Amino acid sequence: MNNKLTWKTIIIVLVVGFSLYKLYPNFLWYSLPIEERQEQAKRKNPLVREVIPLGLDLQGGVHLVYQLDLSKLPDVSDETVHRAIDQNMIVINNRIDGLGVANAFVARQGREFIVIQMPGVYGSEEAKSIIGKTALLEFRLVKDDEALVKILDEVSKKGVRPEDVVSGRLPEEIKKLLPAGTQLLPQREGGYLLVTDKAELTGKYLKQARVEMGNSMTVGGLSIGFELDAEGATLFEALTSAHINDRLAIVLDSMIQSAPRIESRIPGGRGQITGSFNAQEAKTLANILNSGNLQAPMSVVEERTVGPELGEDSIRAGAKAMLVGFSLVILFMVIYYKFSGLLADAALLLQIIILFAIMTWIKATMTMPGIAGVILSLAMSVDANVIIMERIREELALGKDVKYAIEEGYDKAFSAIWDGNVTAILAAAFLFQFGTGPVKGFGITLMLGLAISMFTCVFATKIFYDVWVFLRRPKTLSI
C-alpha cells in the first residue's frame, strides 16, 4: 500500500475513533430512564454537557409567547419598541442562564412579541415567575410615626392583605391616615412599616448580587450580599452617614426584605439583604437582581407545556422511523448492488456516526425537524452512491479494468454530486441563518449531513475500493 493510501486510511480510522469517543457519553446518558436523567440534570451531572442537547419537542418543556406592554413605553415608535424588545431579551436570557436552564430558545416574533422555549422546565408557573419578575430594588428610610398604630388597627379591621398593599389597593380610609411623604409597605417576615414614599437609592447602581451565608438566625441562614458601583457606593455612603441611628428599609418589589438600623457610615457600597430565604429562593433572587430590570412589563399571550413522556414518545417514533428506513435502504443496496452496495452501506453508517459526533461536539440541538434533516441527508447520500455505482457499471460495460473503472466512475460522478450537494447546503445554510426554532434545527442537521456525505461518499468509499483493490487484485467487481 503506497504512502498516500496509507495516510488516507489513517485519516478514516482517526475520524471514526474521534467520533466514537464523542458519541460514548450519549450512550451512557440516554440509556438512563427519563426520571433518572431529570434527577441527574438537577444535580448538574457533568455528563449533561457532553451529550447532544434535545429540543423542546423531544425533551419536553415550556413554550411561552410574551407580548410587550406598549402603554409603559415613552412612545410606540418602531425604534423604542425595538429597543425595549432587545433589552427584555437580554434580561430574559440572563435570568434563564443564571438558573442553568440549558438550550433555552429566546427570539423576537413580530413587532412586540417574544417567544421563549425552555426544554426540561415542566412547570409553566416556575418559568413565568423567573421570566416576568420585575425585581425593583429600593432603599427607603423607615418613618417611626405614631400614626402607624392607628393605621395597623384599620388594616386589621378591614382585613387588608399584604398583597393588597403591594399592589396599591389600600382603602381610602387608610390612605387618609398616612402621614405626608410616607407609604405603607409589608415586611417579608410579617407586619408593616411606614417608609418614605420615594426611594433614597435604587438598584440601578447595583454591580453584583450573590448568595451568602448571612447572620440571619432563620432556616439556612442565607442572605443576598450586594455590591454597588462607584456612583452608587458614594450615594450609599452619603445616605448612611446622614441617617445614623435611623432604620433603612431594603425593599424588593414593594416588599420590605429587611430594615436594619444604620449604626455607622457604610463606605464601599456593600450590603446584605437578610430574610428567611431557602437555597432556591436566594439563588433566584440573586439571579434576578444581577440580570437587571425589564425595559417594559410583558404578559403571556400563549402558553404550552410539552410533557417529558410526549418527548420520549417523539424520540421513540423518530428513532423507529429512522431505523426502519435505514434498514430498508441497506437491504436494497446490498440486493441491487451486491458488494458495492455493502461498501455504500458502510459509508452511510459512517455518515450517521460522524454527524451525531459533530452535533455532540458543537452542542447543536436535536429536534424532530432535525431528525428529518438527518434522514433527508442520508437519502441524498444514497443518491450520490447510486450515481457513483452506475458510472462504474458503465465503465465496466465498456470493458475497462476494475481499478480504472472505479477511477473513471468517481471522476465522472463527482460533478453531479458536487452540484447537487452544494446547492442543497446553500439552501440549508439560509434556513439555519434566517429560520427560527425547529426550522433552524432542520437546517443545521441537513447542512452537516450533506457536508459529511461528501466526505463519506466521495472520499471514504473510494478508500474502501482502493484498499480492496490493493489487497485482492480483483478481475471483476460485484456491482
XYZ file of C-alpha atoms in Angstrom:
479
model
C 0.000 0.000 0.000
C 1.505 3.336 -1.021
C 2.007 6.221 1.395
C -0.902 8.233 0.015
C -3.359 5.398 0.530
C -1.913 4.667 3.982
C -2.434 8.244 5.117
C -5.959 8.319 3.752
C -6.743 5.115 5.664
C -5.261 6.586 8.839
C -7.467 9.666 8.416
C -10.564 7.445 8.185
C -9.535 5.498 11.295
C -8.851 8.695 13.257
C -12.181 10.224 12.248
C -14.053 7.076 13.297
C -12.140 6.893 16.595
C -12.811 10.543 17.410
C -16.492 10.176 16.502
C -16.983 7.133 18.726
C -15.200 8.947 21.552
C -17.592 11.896 21.275
C -20.638 9.624 20.980
C -19.856 7.453 24.006
C -21.357 9.862 26.633
C -24.620 9.825 24.640
C -24.899 6.053 25.063
C -24.339 6.402 28.805
C -26.776 9.293 29.259
C -29.680 8.290 27.031
C -29.643 4.693 28.266
C -30.803 6.033 31.656
C -34.571 6.164 32.386
C -36.055 9.626 31.914
C -36.707 10.061 35.648
C -33.040 9.343 36.379
C -31.932 11.811 33.701
C -34.145 14.530 35.193
C -32.738 13.880 38.651
C -29.149 13.881 37.394
C -29.782 17.083 35.422
C -30.984 18.813 38.605
C -27.774 17.691 40.318
C -25.813 19.228 37.428
C -24.203 15.950 36.403
C -21.234 16.915 34.141
C -22.369 14.259 31.653
C -25.210 16.617 30.632
C -22.677 18.891 28.955
C -21.183 16.007 26.943
C -24.313 14.834 25.099
C -26.457 16.052 22.230
C -28.979 18.507 23.700
C -32.609 17.800 22.827
C -35.107 20.418 21.763
C -38.494 21.134 23.293
C -40.308 18.634 21.053
C -38.025 15.756 22.085
C -37.288 16.577 25.723
C -40.494 18.330 26.749
C -40.638 21.728 28.412
C -42.394 25.078 28.317
C -43.244 27.230 25.308
C -44.302 30.803 26.106
C -45.138 33.801 23.949
C -44.957 37.185 25.692
C -46.406 40.472 24.467
C -44.763 43.748 25.390
C -46.946 46.241 27.285
C -46.602 49.208 24.913
C -48.505 51.528 27.270
C -45.487 51.532 29.615
C -43.130 52.839 26.927
C -42.394 56.560 26.414
C -43.696 56.239 22.850
C -44.656 53.435 20.483
C -42.255 54.231 17.672
C -40.579 51.264 15.991
C -37.216 52.318 17.400
C -38.476 52.437 21.003
C -40.326 49.121 20.724
C -37.319 47.509 19.055
C -35.002 48.732 21.817
C -37.373 47.539 24.557
C -37.681 44.090 22.975
C -33.891 43.785 22.675
C -33.387 44.835 26.315
C -36.040 42.421 27.549
C -34.488 39.569 25.554
C -31.088 40.274 27.134
C -32.602 40.305 30.622
C -34.576 37.103 29.987
C -31.508 35.326 28.613
C -29.508 36.396 31.664
C -32.189 35.121 34.033
C -32.515 31.785 32.235
C -28.730 31.327 32.023
C -28.370 32.181 35.684
C -30.692 29.327 36.590
C -28.738 26.853 34.496
C -31.579 26.063 32.054
C -29.723 24.506 29.122
C -30.573 25.170 25.453
C -33.296 27.699 26.089
C -34.547 29.498 23.000
C -35.441 33.211 23.140
C -36.379 35.061 19.962
C -38.376 38.042 18.725
C -41.667 37.291 16.987
C -43.285 40.077 15.009
C -43.058 43.635 16.345
C -43.913 43.227 20.006
C -43.745 39.518 20.876
C -41.014 37.337 22.360
C -41.003 33.550 22.037
C -39.360 31.587 24.841
C -38.778 27.844 24.865
C -37.263 26.196 27.926
C -36.546 22.478 27.399
C -36.512 20.475 30.605
C -38.644 23.001 32.542
C -42.043 21.389 33.035
C -43.701 23.900 35.342
C -45.009 26.906 33.418
C -45.640 28.851 36.650
C -41.991 28.374 37.636
C -40.894 29.563 34.192
C -43.149 32.624 34.273
C -42.001 33.594 37.754
C -38.410 33.517 36.519
C -39.042 35.500 33.352
C -41.585 38.084 34.347
C -40.350 39.226 37.721
C -39.597 42.951 37.853
C -37.114 42.858 40.765
C -37.130 46.577 41.615
C -34.622 47.080 44.428
C -35.011 50.234 46.536
C -33.613 51.686 49.742
C -36.110 53.719 51.774
C -35.916 55.301 55.195
C -38.278 53.931 57.847
C -40.531 56.540 59.479
C -41.325 55.714 63.101
C -44.598 57.637 63.336
C -47.290 57.331 65.968
C -49.847 57.139 63.153
C -48.657 53.584 62.392
C -50.538 52.147 65.380
C -53.840 53.554 64.173
C -53.115 52.549 60.566
C -52.381 48.956 61.590
C -55.602 48.894 63.587
C -57.545 49.892 60.461
C -55.632 47.355 58.358
C -56.668 44.644 60.779
C -60.298 45.776 60.905
C -60.685 45.904 57.130
C -58.837 42.623 56.512
C -56.259 44.197 54.218
C -53.715 41.631 52.999
C -50.021 42.273 52.231
C -50.625 41.639 48.500
C -53.305 44.368 48.551
C -50.757 46.804 49.957
C -48.072 45.756 47.434
C -50.444 46.273 44.538
C -51.596 49.656 45.885
C -55.177 48.541 46.699
C -55.435 50.382 50.021
C -58.851 51.554 51.237
C -59.307 55.334 51.138
C -59.787 55.413 54.924
C -56.294 54.051 55.441
C -54.729 56.279 52.774
C -56.034 59.328 54.623
C -54.211 58.213 57.760
C -50.814 58.081 56.067
C -48.511 60.978 57.072
C -47.380 63.159 54.161
C -44.427 61.739 52.251
C -44.852 58.187 53.588
C -46.057 54.875 52.243
C -47.207 51.714 53.990
C -45.335 48.569 52.913
C -45.496 44.966 54.182
C -42.471 43.166 55.622
C -41.357 39.798 54.386
C -41.236 38.486 57.946
C -44.733 39.810 58.672
C -46.135 43.162 59.776
C -45.961 46.589 58.168
C -43.726 49.662 58.274
C -44.097 53.255 57.228
C -41.345 54.263 54.799
C -40.615 57.302 52.652
C -42.758 57.359 49.530
C -39.708 57.898 47.336
C -36.616 55.719 47.189
C -33.406 57.204 48.562
C -31.451 54.885 46.305
C -32.434 52.262 43.716
C -30.946 49.090 42.326
C -29.814 50.774 39.116
C -26.426 51.210 40.795
C -26.225 47.507 41.581
C -22.953 45.969 40.446
C -23.304 42.429 41.715
C -25.525 40.293 43.941
C -24.659 36.884 45.327
C -25.889 34.297 47.804
C -24.046 34.447 51.122
C -24.193 32.697 54.435
C -25.764 35.551 56.365
C -26.116 36.275 60.012
C -29.826 35.534 59.944
C -30.994 33.064 62.577
C -33.618 31.723 60.210
C -33.504 28.437 58.329
C -30.304 28.047 56.369
C -29.073 31.485 57.396
C -28.834 32.571 53.766
C -28.749 36.178 52.662
C -28.172 38.143 49.463
C -24.971 40.131 49.509
C -24.872 43.070 47.096
C -22.259 45.483 45.855
C -22.984 48.891 44.308
C -20.944 50.572 41.600
C -18.724 53.597 42.345
C -21.528 56.162 41.968
C -23.941 54.039 43.999
C -21.306 53.486 46.699
C -20.821 57.257 47.048
C -24.580 57.850 47.328
C -24.964 54.940 49.776
C -22.163 56.272 51.974
C -23.721 59.748 51.969
C -27.134 58.300 52.804
C -25.891 56.194 55.715
C -23.701 58.990 57.146
C -26.665 61.379 57.148
C -29.055 58.950 58.863
C -27.076 57.216 61.608
C -29.460 55.539 64.109
C -32.286 55.618 61.549
C -33.649 52.405 60.054
C -33.111 51.777 56.348
C -35.613 49.508 54.609
C -34.325 47.306 51.775
C -37.356 46.966 49.522
C -37.736 44.478 46.703
C -40.823 44.771 44.511
C -42.657 46.778 47.194
C -41.905 44.148 49.856
C -39.582 45.078 52.736
C -36.926 42.361 52.922
C -35.163 43.769 55.961
C -34.933 47.088 57.810
C -31.659 47.251 59.748
C -30.699 50.279 61.852
C -27.816 52.340 60.494
C -25.170 52.236 63.194
C -22.398 53.978 61.310
C -21.408 55.317 57.912
C -21.120 52.464 55.406
C -18.378 53.011 52.815
C -17.655 50.740 49.856
C -21.253 50.246 48.683
C -21.606 46.752 50.141
C -24.683 45.487 51.956
C -26.803 42.467 52.698
C -30.471 41.546 52.226
C -31.420 39.186 55.022
C -34.552 37.125 55.398
C -35.828 33.551 55.646
C -34.571 32.531 52.213
C -34.155 28.904 51.302
C -31.365 27.990 48.887
C -33.546 28.150 45.751
C -35.169 31.470 46.724
C -31.797 33.027 47.482
C -30.341 31.837 44.174
C -33.353 33.058 42.191
C -33.335 36.470 43.876
C -29.605 36.964 43.273
C -30.075 35.946 39.648
C -32.964 38.370 39.138
C -31.042 41.243 40.688
C -27.977 40.503 38.576
C -29.928 40.282 35.334
C -31.413 43.760 35.682
C -34.922 45.024 35.090
C -37.176 44.520 32.126
C -37.482 47.596 29.921
C -41.276 47.248 29.972
C -43.681 44.699 31.505
C -44.826 41.744 29.435
C -47.851 39.494 29.557
C -48.238 35.885 28.455
C -50.450 35.516 25.355
C -49.647 31.874 24.540
C -48.582 29.056 26.809
C -47.885 25.411 26.031
C -46.285 22.670 28.080
C -44.855 19.546 26.459
C -44.555 16.708 28.968
C -41.399 14.575 29.147
C -43.411 11.453 28.256
C -44.568 13.040 24.992
C -40.957 13.945 24.215
C -39.929 10.328 24.875
C -42.675 9.138 22.527
C -41.373 11.514 19.865
C -37.837 10.158 20.294
C -39.036 6.570 20.061
C -41.148 7.337 16.978
C -38.310 9.228 15.283
C -35.733 6.536 16.098
C -38.097 3.807 14.890
C -38.755 5.634 11.621
C -35.031 6.173 11.087
C -34.161 2.556 11.925
C -36.812 1.082 9.639
C -35.957 3.424 6.763
C -32.223 2.846 7.196
C -32.658 -0.934 7.290
C -34.705 -0.920 4.075
C -32.115 1.218 2.319
C -29.272 -1.074 3.440
C -31.203 -4.132 2.282
C -31.965 -2.611 -1.112
C -28.351 -1.521 -1.691
C -26.987 -4.974 -0.841
C -29.543 -6.786 -3.022
C -29.216 -4.454 -6.002
C -25.509 -3.510 -5.910
C -24.165 -6.541 -4.004
C -20.586 -5.986 -2.715
C -20.519 -2.359 -3.880
C -23.825 -1.792 -2.106
C -22.237 -3.122 1.081
C -19.468 -0.518 0.816
C -22.108 2.180 0.256
C -23.942 0.965 3.376
C -20.714 1.242 5.382
C -20.416 4.841 4.162
C -23.982 5.585 5.307
C -23.262 4.146 8.739
C -20.078 6.212 8.902
C -22.066 9.309 7.951
C -24.502 8.813 10.840
C -21.676 8.264 13.347
C -19.765 11.371 12.236
C -22.909 13.515 12.039
C -24.042 12.772 15.601
C -20.470 13.101 16.881
C -20.155 16.595 15.376
C -23.568 17.572 16.731
C -22.388 16.452 20.167
C -19.145 18.371 19.744
C -20.733 21.690 18.703
C -23.768 21.232 21.008
C -26.282 21.513 18.150
C -29.787 20.903 19.496
C -31.620 17.898 18.068
C -35.296 18.406 17.250
C -37.910 16.426 15.312
C -37.322 18.546 12.172
C -33.624 17.922 12.838
C -34.240 14.177 12.566
C -35.998 14.878 9.255
C -32.859 16.749 8.146
C -30.740 13.707 9.048
C -32.995 11.383 7.036
C -33.003 13.742 4.048
C -29.203 13.989 4.062
C -28.995 10.162 4.163
C -31.340 9.986 1.194
C -29.124 12.361 -0.769
C -26.114 10.299 0.253
C -27.795 7.206 -1.187
C -28.379 9.167 -4.413
C -24.699 10.036 -4.566
C -23.700 6.409 -4.091
C -26.128 5.304 -6.793
C -24.655 7.849 -9.227
C -21.115 6.600 -8.496
C -22.017 2.931 -8.867
C -23.967 3.459 -12.084
C -20.968 5.297 -13.559
C -18.683 2.403 -12.518
C -21.107 -0.042 -14.129
C -20.955 1.935 -17.363
C -17.162 1.857 -17.340
C -17.103 -1.897 -16.664
C -19.572 -2.418 -19.501
C -17.047 -0.741 -21.787
C -14.576 -3.490 -20.844
C -12.272 -1.428 -18.667
C -10.178 -2.887 -15.860
C -11.775 -2.821 -12.380
C -9.276 -0.326 -10.982
C -9.696 2.114 -13.882
C -13.463 1.617 -13.982
C -13.611 2.713 -10.334
C -11.357 5.727 -11.012
C -13.429 6.803 -14.036
C -16.681 6.188 -12.229
C -15.738 8.529 -9.384
C -14.350 11.175 -11.757
C -17.488 11.280 -13.886
C -19.895 11.193 -10.926
C -18.170 13.902 -8.930
C -19.527 16.975 -10.749
C -23.169 15.851 -10.404
C -22.713 15.033 -6.692
C -20.875 18.294 -6.053
C -23.501 20.454 -7.798
C -26.425 18.764 -6.052
C -24.900 18.833 -2.568
C -23.532 22.379 -2.725
C -26.908 23.701 -3.884
C -28.686 21.901 -1.060
C -26.053 23.014 1.503
C -26.580 26.649 0.488
C -30.359 26.267 0.900
C -29.828 24.636 4.309
C -27.431 27.438 5.318
C -30.132 30.025 4.587
C -32.659 28.046 6.650
C -30.193 27.940 9.523
C -29.302 31.626 9.299
C -32.776 33.094 8.915
C -35.006 30.379 10.376
C -36.087 30.043 13.980
C -36.555 27.097 16.325
C -37.389 23.861 14.512
C -36.508 25.309 11.086
C -33.037 26.122 12.401
C -32.706 22.532 13.676
C -33.680 21.172 10.253
C -31.165 23.484 8.557
C -28.190 22.539 10.755
C -28.654 18.763 10.501
C -29.249 18.927 6.734
C -26.220 21.157 6.203
C -23.926 18.988 8.344
C -25.340 15.773 6.880
C -24.701 16.863 3.300
C -21.192 18.122 4.043
C -20.341 14.836 5.791
C -21.873 12.808 2.965
C -19.347 14.419 0.593
C -16.630 13.004 2.832
C -18.142 9.552 3.249
C -19.462 9.019 -0.319
C -16.654 10.518 -2.336
C -13.647 10.107 -0.037
C -14.340 7.181 2.314
C -15.916 4.766 -0.195
C -13.094 5.475 -2.651
C -10.607 4.493 0.087
C -12.637 1.312 0.704
C -12.380 0.437 -3.008
C -8.671 1.311 -3.173
C -7.798 -0.839 -0.165
C -9.876 -3.702 -1.530
C -8.229 -3.452 -4.980
C -4.758 -3.307 -3.381
C -5.391 -6.375 -1.222
C -7.352 -8.583 -3.655
C -6.190 -7.511 -7.144
C -9.704 -8.344 -8.480
C -10.551 -9.098 -12.089
C -14.282 -8.460 -11.611
C -16.388 -6.246 -9.387
C -19.650 -7.282 -7.749
C -21.897 -4.344 -8.527
